[in-house]
JSON list of C-alpha atoms in Angstrom, two decimals:
[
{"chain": "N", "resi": 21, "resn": "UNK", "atom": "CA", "xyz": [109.53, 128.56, 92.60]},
{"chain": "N", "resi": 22, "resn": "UNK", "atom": "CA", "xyz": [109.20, 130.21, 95.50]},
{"chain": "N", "resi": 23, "resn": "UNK", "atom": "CA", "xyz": [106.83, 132.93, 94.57]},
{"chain": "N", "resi": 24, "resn": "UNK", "atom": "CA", "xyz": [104.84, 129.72, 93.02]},
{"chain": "N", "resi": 25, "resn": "UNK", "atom": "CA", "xyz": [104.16, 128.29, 96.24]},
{"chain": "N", "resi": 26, "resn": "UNK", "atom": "CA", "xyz": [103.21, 131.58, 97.74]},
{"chain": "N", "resi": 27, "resn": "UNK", "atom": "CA", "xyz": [100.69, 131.74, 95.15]},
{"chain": "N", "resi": 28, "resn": "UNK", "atom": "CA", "xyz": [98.78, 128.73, 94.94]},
{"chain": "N", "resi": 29, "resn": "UNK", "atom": "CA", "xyz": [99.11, 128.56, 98.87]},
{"chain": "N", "resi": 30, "resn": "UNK", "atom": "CA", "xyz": [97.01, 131.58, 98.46]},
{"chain": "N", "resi": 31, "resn": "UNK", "atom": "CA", "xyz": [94.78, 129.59, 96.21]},
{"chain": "N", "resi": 32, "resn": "UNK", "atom": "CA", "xyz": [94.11, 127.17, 98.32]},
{"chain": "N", "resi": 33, "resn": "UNK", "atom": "CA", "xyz": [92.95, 129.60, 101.29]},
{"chain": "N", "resi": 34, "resn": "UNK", "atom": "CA", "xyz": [91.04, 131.64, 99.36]},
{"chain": "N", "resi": 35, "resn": "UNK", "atom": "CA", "xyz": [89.29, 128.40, 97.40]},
{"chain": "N", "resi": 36, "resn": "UNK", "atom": "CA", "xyz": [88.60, 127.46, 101.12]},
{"chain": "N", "resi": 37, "resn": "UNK", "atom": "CA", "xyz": [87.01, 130.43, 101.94]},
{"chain": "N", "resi": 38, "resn": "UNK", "atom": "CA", "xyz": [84.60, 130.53, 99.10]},
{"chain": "N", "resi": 39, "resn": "UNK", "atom": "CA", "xyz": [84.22, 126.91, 99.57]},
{"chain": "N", "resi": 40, "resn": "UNK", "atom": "CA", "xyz": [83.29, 127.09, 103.32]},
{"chain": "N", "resi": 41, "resn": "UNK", "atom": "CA", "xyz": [81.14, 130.50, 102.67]},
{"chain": "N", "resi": 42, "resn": "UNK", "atom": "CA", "xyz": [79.19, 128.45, 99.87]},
{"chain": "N", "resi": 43, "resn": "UNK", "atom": "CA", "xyz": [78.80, 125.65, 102.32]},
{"chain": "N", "resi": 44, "resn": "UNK", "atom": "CA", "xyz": [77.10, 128.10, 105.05]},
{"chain": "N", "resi": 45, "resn": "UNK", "atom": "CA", "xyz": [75.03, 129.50, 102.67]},
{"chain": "N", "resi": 46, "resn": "UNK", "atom": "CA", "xyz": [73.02, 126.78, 101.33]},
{"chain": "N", "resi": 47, "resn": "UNK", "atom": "CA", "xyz": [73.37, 123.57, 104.04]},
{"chain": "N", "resi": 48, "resn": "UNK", "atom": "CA", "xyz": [70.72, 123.98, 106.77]},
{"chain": "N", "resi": 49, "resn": "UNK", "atom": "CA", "xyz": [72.65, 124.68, 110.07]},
{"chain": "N", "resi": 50, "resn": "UNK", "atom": "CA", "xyz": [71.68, 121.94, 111.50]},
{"chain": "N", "resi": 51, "resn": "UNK", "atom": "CA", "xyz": [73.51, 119.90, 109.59]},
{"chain": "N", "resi": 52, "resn": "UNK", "atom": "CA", "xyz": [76.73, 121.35, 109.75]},
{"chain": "N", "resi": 53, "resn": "UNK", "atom": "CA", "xyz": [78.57, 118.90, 112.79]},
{"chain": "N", "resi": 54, "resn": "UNK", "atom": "CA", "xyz": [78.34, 119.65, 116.04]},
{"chain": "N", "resi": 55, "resn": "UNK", "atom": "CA", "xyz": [82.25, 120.30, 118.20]},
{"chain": "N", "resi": 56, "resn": "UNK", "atom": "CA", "xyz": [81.51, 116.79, 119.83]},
{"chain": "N", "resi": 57, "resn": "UNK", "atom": "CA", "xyz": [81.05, 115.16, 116.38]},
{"chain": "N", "resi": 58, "resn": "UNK", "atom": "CA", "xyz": [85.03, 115.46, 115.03]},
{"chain": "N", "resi": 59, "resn": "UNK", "atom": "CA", "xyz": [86.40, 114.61, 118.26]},
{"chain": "N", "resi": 60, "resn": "UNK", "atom": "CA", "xyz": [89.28, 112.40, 119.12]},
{"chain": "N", "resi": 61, "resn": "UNK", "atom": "CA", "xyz": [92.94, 112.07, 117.63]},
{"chain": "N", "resi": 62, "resn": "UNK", "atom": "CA", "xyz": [93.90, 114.98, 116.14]},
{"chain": "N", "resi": 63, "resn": "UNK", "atom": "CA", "xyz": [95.99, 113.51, 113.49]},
{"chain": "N", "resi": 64, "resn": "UNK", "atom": "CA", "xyz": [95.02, 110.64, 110.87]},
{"chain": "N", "resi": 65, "resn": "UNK", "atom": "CA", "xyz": [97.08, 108.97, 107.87]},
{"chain": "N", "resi": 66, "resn": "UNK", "atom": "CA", "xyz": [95.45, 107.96, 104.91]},
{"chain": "N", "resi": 67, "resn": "UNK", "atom": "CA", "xyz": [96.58, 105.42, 101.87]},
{"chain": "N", "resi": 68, "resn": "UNK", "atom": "CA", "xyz": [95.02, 105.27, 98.61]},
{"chain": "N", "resi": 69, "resn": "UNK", "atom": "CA", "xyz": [95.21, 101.52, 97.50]},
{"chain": "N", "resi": 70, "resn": "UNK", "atom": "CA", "xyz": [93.49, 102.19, 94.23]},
{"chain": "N", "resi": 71, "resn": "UNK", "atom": "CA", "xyz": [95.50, 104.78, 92.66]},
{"chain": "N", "resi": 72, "resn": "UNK", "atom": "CA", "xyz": [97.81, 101.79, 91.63]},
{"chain": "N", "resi": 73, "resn": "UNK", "atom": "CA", "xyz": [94.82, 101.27, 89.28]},
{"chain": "N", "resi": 74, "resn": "UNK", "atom": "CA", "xyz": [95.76, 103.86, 86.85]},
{"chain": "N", "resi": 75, "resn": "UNK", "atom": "CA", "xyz": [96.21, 102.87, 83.21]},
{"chain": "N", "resi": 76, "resn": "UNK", "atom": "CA", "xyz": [98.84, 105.48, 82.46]},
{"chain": "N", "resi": 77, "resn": "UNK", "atom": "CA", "xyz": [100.22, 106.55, 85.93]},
{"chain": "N", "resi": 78, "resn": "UNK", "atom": "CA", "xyz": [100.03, 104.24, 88.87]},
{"chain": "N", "resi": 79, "resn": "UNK", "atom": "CA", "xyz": [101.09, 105.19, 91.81]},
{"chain": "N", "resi": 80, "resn": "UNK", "atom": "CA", "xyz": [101.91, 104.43, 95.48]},
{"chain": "N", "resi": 81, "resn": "UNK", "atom": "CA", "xyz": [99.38, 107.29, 97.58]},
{"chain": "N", "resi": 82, "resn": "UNK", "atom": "CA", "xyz": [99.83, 107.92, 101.02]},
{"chain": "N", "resi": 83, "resn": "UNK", "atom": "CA", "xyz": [98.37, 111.07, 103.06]},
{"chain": "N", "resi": 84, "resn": "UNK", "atom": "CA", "xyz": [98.71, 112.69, 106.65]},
{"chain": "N", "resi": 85, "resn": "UNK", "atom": "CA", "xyz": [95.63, 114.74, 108.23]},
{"chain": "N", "resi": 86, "resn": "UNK", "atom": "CA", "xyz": [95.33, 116.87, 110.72]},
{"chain": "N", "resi": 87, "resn": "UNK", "atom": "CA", "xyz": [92.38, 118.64, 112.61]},
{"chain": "N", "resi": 88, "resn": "UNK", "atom": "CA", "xyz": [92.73, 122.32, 113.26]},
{"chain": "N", "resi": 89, "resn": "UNK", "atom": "CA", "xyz": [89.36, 122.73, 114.77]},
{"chain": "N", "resi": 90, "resn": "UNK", "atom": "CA", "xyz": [85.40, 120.93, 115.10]},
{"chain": "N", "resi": 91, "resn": "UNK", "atom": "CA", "xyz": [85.39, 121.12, 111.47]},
{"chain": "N", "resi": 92, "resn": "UNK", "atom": "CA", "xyz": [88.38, 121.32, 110.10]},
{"chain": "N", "resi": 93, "resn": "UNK", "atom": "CA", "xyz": [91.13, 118.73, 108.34]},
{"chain": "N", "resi": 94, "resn": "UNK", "atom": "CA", "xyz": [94.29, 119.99, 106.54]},
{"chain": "N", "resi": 95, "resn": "UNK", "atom": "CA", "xyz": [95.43, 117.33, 104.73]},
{"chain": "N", "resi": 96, "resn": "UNK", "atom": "CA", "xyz": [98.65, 116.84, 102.57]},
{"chain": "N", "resi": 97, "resn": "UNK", "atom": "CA", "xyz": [99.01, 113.95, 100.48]},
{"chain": "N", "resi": 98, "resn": "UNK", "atom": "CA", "xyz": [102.10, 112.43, 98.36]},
{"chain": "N", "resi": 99, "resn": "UNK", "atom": "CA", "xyz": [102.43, 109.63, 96.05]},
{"chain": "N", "resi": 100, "resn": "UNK", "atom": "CA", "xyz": [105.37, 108.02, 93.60]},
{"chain": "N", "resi": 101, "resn": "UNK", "atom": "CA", "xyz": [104.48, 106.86, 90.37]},
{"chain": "N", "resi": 102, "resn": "UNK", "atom": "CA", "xyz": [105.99, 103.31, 89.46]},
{"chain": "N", "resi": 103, "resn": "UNK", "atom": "CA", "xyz": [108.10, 102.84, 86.49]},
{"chain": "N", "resi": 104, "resn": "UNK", "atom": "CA", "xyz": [105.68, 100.51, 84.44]},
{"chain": "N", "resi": 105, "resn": "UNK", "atom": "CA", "xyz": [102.12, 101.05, 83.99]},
{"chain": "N", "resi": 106, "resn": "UNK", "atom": "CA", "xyz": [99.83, 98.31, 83.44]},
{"chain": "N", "resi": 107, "resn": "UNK", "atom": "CA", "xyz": [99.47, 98.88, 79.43]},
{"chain": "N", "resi": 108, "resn": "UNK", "atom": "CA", "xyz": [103.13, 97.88, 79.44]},
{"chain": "N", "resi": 109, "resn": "UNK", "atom": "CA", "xyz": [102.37, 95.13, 81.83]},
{"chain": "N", "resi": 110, "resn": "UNK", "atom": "CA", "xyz": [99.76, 93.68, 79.80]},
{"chain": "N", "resi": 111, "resn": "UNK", "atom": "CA", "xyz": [101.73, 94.16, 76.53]},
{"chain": "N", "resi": 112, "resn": "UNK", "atom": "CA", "xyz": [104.49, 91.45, 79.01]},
{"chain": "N", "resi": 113, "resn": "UNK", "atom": "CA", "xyz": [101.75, 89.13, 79.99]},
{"chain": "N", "resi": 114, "resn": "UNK", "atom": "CA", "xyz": [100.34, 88.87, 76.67]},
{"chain": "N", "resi": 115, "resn": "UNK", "atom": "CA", "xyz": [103.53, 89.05, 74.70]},
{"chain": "N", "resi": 116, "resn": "UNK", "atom": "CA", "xyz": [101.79, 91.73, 72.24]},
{"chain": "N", "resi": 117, "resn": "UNK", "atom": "CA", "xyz": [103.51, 92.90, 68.90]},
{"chain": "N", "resi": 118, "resn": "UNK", "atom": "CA", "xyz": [104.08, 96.37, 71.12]},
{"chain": "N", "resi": 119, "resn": "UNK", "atom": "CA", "xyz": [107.72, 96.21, 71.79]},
{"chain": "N", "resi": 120, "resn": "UNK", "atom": "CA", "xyz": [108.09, 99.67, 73.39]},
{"chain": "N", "resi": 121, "resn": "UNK", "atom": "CA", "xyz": [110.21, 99.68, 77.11]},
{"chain": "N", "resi": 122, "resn": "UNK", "atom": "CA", "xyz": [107.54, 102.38, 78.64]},
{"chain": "N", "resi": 123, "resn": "UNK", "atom": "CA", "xyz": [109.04, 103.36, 82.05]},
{"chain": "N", "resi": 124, "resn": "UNK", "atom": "CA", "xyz": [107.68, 106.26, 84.15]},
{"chain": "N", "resi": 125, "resn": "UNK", "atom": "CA", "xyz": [109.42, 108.35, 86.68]},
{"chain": "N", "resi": 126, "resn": "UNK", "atom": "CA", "xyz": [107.67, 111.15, 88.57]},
{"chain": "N", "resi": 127, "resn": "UNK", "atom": "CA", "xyz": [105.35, 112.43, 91.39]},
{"chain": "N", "resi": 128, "resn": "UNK", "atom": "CA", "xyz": [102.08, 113.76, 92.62]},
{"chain": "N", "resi": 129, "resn": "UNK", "atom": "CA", "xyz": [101.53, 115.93, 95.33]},
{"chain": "N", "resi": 130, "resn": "UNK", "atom": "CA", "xyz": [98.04, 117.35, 97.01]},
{"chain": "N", "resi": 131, "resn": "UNK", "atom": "CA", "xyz": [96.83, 119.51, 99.23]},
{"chain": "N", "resi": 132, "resn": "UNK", "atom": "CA", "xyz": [92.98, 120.05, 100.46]},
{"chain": "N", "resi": 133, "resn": "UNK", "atom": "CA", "xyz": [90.97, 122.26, 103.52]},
{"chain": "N", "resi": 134, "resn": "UNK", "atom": "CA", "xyz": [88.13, 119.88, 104.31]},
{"chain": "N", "resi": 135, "resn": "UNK", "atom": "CA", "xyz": [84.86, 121.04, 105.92]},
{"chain": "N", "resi": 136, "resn": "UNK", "atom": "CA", "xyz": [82.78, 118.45, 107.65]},
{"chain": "N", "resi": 137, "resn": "UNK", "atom": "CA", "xyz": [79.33, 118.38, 108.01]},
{"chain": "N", "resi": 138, "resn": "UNK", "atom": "CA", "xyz": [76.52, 115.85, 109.74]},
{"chain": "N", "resi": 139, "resn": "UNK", "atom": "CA", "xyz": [76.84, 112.13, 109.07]},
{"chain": "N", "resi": 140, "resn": "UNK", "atom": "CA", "xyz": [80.59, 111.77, 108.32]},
{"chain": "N", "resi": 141, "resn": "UNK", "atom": "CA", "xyz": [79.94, 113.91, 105.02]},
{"chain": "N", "resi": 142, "resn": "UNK", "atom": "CA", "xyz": [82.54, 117.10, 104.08]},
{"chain": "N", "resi": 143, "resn": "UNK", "atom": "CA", "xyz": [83.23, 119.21, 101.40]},
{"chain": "N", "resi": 144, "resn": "UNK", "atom": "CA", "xyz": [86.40, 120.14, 100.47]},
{"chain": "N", "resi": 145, "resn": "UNK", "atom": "CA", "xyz": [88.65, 122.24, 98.40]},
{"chain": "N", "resi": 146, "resn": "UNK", "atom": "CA", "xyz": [92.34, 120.91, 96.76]},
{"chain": "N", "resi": 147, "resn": "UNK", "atom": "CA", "xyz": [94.91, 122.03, 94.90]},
{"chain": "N", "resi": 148, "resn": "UNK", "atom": "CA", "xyz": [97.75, 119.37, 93.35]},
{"chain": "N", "resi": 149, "resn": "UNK", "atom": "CA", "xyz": [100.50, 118.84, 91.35]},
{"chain": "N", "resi": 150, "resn": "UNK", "atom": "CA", "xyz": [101.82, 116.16, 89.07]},
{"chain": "N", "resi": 151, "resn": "UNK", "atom": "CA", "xyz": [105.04, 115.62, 87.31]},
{"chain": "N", "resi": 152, "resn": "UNK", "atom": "CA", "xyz": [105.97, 113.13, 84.88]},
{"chain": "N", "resi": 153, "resn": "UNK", "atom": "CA", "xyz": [108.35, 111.81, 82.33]},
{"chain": "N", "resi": 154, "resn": "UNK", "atom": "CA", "xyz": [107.30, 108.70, 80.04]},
{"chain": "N", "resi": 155, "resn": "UNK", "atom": "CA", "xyz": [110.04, 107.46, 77.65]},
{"chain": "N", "resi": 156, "resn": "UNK", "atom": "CA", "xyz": [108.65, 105.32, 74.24]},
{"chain": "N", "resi": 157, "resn": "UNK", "atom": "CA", "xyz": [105.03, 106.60, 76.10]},
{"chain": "N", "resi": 158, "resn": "UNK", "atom": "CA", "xyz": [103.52, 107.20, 72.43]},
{"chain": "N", "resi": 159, "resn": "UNK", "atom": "CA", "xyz": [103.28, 105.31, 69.29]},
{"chain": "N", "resi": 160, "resn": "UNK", "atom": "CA", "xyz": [102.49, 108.03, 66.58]},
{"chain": "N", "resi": 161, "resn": "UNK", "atom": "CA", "xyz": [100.96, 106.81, 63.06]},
{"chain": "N", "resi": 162, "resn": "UNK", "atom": "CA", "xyz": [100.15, 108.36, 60.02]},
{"chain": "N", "resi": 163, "resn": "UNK", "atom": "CA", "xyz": [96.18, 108.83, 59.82]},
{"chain": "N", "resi": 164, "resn": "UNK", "atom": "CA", "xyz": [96.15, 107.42, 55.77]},
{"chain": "N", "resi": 165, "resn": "UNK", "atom": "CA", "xyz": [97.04, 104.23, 54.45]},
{"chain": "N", "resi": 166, "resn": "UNK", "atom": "CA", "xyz": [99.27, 105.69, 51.99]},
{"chain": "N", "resi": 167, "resn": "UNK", "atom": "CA", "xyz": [102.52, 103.91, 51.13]},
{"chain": "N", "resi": 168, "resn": "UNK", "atom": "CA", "xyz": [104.59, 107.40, 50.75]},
{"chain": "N", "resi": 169, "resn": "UNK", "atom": "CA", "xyz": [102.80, 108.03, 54.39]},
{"chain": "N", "resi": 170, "resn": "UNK", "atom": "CA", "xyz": [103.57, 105.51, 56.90]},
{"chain": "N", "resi": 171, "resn": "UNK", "atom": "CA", "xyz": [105.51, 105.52, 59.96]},
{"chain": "N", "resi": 172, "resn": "UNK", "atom": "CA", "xyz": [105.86, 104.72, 63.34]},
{"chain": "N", "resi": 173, "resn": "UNK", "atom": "CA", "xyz": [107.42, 106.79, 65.86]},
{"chain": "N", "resi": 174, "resn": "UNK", "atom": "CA", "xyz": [108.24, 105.92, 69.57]},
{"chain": "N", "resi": 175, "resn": "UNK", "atom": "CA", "xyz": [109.04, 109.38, 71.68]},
{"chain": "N", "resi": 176, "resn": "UNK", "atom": "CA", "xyz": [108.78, 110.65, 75.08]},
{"chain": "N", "resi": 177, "resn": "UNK", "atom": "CA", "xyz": [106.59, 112.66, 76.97]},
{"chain": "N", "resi": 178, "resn": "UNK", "atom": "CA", "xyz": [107.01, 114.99, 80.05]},
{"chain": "N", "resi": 179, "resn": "UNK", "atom": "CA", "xyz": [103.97, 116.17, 81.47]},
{"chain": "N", "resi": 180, "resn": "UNK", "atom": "CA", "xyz": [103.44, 118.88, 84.34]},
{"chain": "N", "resi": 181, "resn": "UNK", "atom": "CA", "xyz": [99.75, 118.92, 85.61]},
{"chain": "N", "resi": 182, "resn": "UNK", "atom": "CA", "xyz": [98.73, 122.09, 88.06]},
{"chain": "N", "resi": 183, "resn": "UNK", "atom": "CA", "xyz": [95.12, 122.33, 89.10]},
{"chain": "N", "resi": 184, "resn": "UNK", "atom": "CA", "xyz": [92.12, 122.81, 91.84]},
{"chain": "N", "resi": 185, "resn": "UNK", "atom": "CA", "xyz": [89.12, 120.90, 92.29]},
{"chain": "N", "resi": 186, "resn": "UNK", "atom": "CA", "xyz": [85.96, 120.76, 94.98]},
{"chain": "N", "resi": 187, "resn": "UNK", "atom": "CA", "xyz": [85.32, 117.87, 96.61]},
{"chain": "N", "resi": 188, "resn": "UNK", "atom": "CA", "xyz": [82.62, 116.09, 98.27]},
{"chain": "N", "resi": 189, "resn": "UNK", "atom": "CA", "xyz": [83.02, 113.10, 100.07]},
{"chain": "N", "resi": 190, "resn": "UNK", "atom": "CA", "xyz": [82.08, 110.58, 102.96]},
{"chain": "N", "resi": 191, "resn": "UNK", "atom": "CA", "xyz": [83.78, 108.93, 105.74]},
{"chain": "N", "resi": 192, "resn": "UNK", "atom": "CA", "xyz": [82.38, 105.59, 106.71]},
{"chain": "N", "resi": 193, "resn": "UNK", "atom": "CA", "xyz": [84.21, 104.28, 109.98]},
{"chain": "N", "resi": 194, "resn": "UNK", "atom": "CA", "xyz": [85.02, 100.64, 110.49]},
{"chain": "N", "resi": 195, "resn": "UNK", "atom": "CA", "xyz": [85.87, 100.92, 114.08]},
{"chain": "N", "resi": 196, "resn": "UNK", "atom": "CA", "xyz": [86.66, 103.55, 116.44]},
{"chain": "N", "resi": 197, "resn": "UNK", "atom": "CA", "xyz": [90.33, 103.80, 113.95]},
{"chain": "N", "resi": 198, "resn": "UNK", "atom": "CA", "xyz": [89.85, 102.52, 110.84]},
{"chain": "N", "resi": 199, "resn": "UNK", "atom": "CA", "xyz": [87.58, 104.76, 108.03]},
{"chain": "N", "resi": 200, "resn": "UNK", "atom": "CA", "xyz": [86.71, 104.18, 104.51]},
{"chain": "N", "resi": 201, "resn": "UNK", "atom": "CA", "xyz": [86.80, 107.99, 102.87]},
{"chain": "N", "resi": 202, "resn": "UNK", "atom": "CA", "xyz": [85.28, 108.37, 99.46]},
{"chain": "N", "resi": 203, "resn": "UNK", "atom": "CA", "xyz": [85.27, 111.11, 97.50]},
{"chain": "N", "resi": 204, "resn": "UNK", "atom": "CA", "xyz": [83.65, 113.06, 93.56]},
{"chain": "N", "resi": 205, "resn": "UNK", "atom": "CA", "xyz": [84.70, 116.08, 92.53]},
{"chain": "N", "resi": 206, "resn": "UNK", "atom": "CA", "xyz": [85.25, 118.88, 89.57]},
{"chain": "N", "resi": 207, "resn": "UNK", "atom": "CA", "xyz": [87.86, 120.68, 89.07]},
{"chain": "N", "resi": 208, "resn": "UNK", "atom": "CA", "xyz": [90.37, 122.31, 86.18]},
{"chain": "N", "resi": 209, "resn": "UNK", "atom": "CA", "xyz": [93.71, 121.42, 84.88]},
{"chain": "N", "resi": 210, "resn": "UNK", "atom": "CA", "xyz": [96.35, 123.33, 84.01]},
{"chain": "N", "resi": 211, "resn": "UNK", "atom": "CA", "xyz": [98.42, 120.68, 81.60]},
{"chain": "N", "resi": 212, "resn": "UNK", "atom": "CA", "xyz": [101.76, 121.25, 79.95]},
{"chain": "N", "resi": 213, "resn": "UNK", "atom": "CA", "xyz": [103.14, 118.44, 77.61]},
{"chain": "N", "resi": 214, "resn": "UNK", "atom": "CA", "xyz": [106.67, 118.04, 75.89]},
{"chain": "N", "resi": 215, "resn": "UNK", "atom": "CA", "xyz": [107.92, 115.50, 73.55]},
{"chain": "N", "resi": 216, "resn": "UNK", "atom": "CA", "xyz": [110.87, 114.92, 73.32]},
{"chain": "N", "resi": 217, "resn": "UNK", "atom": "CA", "xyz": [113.01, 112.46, 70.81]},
{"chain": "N", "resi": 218, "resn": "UNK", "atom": "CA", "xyz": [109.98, 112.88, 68.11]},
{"chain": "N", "resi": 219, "resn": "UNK", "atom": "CA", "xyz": [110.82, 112.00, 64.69]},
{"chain": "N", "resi": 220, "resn": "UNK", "atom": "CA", "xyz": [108.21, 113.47, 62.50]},
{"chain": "N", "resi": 221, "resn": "UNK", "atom": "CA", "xyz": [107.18, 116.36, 63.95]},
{"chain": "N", "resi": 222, "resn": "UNK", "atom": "CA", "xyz": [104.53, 117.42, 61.27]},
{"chain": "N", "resi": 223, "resn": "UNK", "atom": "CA", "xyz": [102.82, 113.99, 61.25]},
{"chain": "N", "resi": 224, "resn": "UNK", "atom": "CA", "xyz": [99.11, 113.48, 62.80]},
{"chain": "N", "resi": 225, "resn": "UNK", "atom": "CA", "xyz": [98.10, 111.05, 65.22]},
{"chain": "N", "resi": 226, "resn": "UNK", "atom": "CA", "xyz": [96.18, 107.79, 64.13]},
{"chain": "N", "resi": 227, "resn": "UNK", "atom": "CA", "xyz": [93.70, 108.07, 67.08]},
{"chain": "N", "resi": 228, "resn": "UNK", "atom": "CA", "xyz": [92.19, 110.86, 67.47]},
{"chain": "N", "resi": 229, "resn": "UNK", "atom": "CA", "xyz": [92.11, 110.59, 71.72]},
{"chain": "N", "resi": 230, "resn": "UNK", "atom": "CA", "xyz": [95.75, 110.02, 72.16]},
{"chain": "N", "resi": 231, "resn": "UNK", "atom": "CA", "xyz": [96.03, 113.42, 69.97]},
{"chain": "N", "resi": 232, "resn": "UNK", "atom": "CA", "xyz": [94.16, 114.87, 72.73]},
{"chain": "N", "resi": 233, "resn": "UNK", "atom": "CA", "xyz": [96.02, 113.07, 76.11]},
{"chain": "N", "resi": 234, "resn": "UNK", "atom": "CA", "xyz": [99.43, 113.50, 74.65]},
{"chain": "N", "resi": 235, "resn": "UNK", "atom": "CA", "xyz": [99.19, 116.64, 72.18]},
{"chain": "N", "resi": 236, "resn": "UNK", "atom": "CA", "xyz": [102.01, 118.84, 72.84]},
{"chain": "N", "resi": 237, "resn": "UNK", "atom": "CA", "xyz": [102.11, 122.35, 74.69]},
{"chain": "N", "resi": 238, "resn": "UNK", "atom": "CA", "xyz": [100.12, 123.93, 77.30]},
{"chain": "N", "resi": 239, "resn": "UNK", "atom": "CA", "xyz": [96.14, 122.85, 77.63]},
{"chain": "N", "resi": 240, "resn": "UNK", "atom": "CA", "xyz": [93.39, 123.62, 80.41]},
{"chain": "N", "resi": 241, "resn": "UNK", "atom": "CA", "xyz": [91.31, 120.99, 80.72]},
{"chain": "N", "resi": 242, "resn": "UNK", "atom": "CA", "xyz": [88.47, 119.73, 83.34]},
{"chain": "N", "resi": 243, "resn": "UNK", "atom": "CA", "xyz": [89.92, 117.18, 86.17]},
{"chain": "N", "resi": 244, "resn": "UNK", "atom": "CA", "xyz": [87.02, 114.84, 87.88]},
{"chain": "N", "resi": 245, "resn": "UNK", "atom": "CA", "xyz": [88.74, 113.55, 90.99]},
{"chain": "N", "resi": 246, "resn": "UNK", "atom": "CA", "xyz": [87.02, 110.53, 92.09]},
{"chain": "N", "resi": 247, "resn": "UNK", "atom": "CA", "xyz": [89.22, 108.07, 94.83]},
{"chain": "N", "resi": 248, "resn": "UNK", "atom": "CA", "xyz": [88.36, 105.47, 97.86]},
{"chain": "N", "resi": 249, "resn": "UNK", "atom": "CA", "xyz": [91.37, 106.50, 100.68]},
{"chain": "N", "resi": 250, "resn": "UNK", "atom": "CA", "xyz": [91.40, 103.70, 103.75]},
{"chain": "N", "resi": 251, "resn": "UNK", "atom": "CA", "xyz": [92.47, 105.55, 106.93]},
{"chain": "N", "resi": 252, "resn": "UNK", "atom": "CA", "xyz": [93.92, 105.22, 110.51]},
{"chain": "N", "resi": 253, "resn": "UNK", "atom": "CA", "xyz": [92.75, 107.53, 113.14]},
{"chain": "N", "resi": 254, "resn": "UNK", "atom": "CA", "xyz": [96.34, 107.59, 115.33]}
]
């Protein structure tokens, strides 16, 4: 574990590096910011009301910042996922055939190097981690309509998500404290999925896409990180 965080520490300074070099190369100097530009309190915290959005992992986001020079942010976010996603809401509301109890339990943790430039704009470089367990999180069908064929089977899923992405965002202040800070990105996942409590392990999946989200073993796969964060300069 520890070894772990020693290397994608690493990853994240080197990502930086290359990010920041990139930056210099091809932005016109004058529109890098200027020291009296990112002036102020040195130290901002962040929420991320939309995240509670997600379809398969809400979660509760909240961030801390800190400037380490004219240009420079470190910023370290955390966030708890809640125990019912809004599928499993909706199936409540709407008192759908769907009888599964889908409860989540896990975490996601971040960590970016942001470079600003002119007009509130940065750049910026992340690495993150997610961790989560889903029980009855997958109804698996047979893909034919034979007789001999059908089934339904409810099992669990634990996922562990490791990855890095660029970003490029905007702040937009509201005040002298308050900042809206947007953000697009591309990146690549590192995904590991286990079931767990499967009953036919040889059957296919009905839907094609859920075979794809929930298939099991390890995956790399692209990650587009796109989020609205409201902040408070302290």
């Amino acid at each position: 574990m520890k070894l772990s965080i020693i290397k994608y520490t690493l990853l994240l300074v080197l990502g930086f590096i290359i990010n920041s070099t990139i930056v210099k190369a091809i932005v016109p100097t004058d529109s890098l910011i200027t020291p009296r530009y990112y002036k102020g309190s040195k130290n901002r915290i962040l929420v991320a009301p939309f995240s509670v959005l997600d379809m398969y992992s809400p979660a509760i986001q909240f961030g801390f910042e800190r400037k380490v020079s004219s240009r420079i942010g470190i910023q370290i976010t955390a966030a708890y996922i809640v125990k019912r996603d809004w599928i499993a809401m909706m199936n409540d509301l709407f008192e759908t055939e769907d009888e599964r109890v889908v409860n989540h339990q896990g975490f996601k943790l971040r960590a970016e190097s942001k470079y600003h430039l002119k007009h509130k704009f940065y750049t910026a470089i992340e690495i993150f981690y997610v961790k989560n367990y889903s029980t009855n999180a997958v109804i698996n069908q047979s893909r034919t309509n034979l007789a001999e064929d059908q089934h339904i089977d409810y099992f669990d899923l634990g996922k562990k998500k490791i990855g890095i992405s660029t970003k490029f965002g905007k702040e937009m202040y509201l005040s002298k404290k308050w900042f809206i800070d947007f953000h697009v990105g591309l990146g690549i996942v590192r995904r590991k999925v286990n079931h767990f409590y499967r009953e036919f392990q040889n059957k296919s999946y009905k839907m094609p896409a859920i075979d794809y989200l929930t298939k099991d073993g390890v995956a790399y796969i692209p990650h587009l990180p796109v989020n609205v964060k409201i902040g408070y300069c302290l």
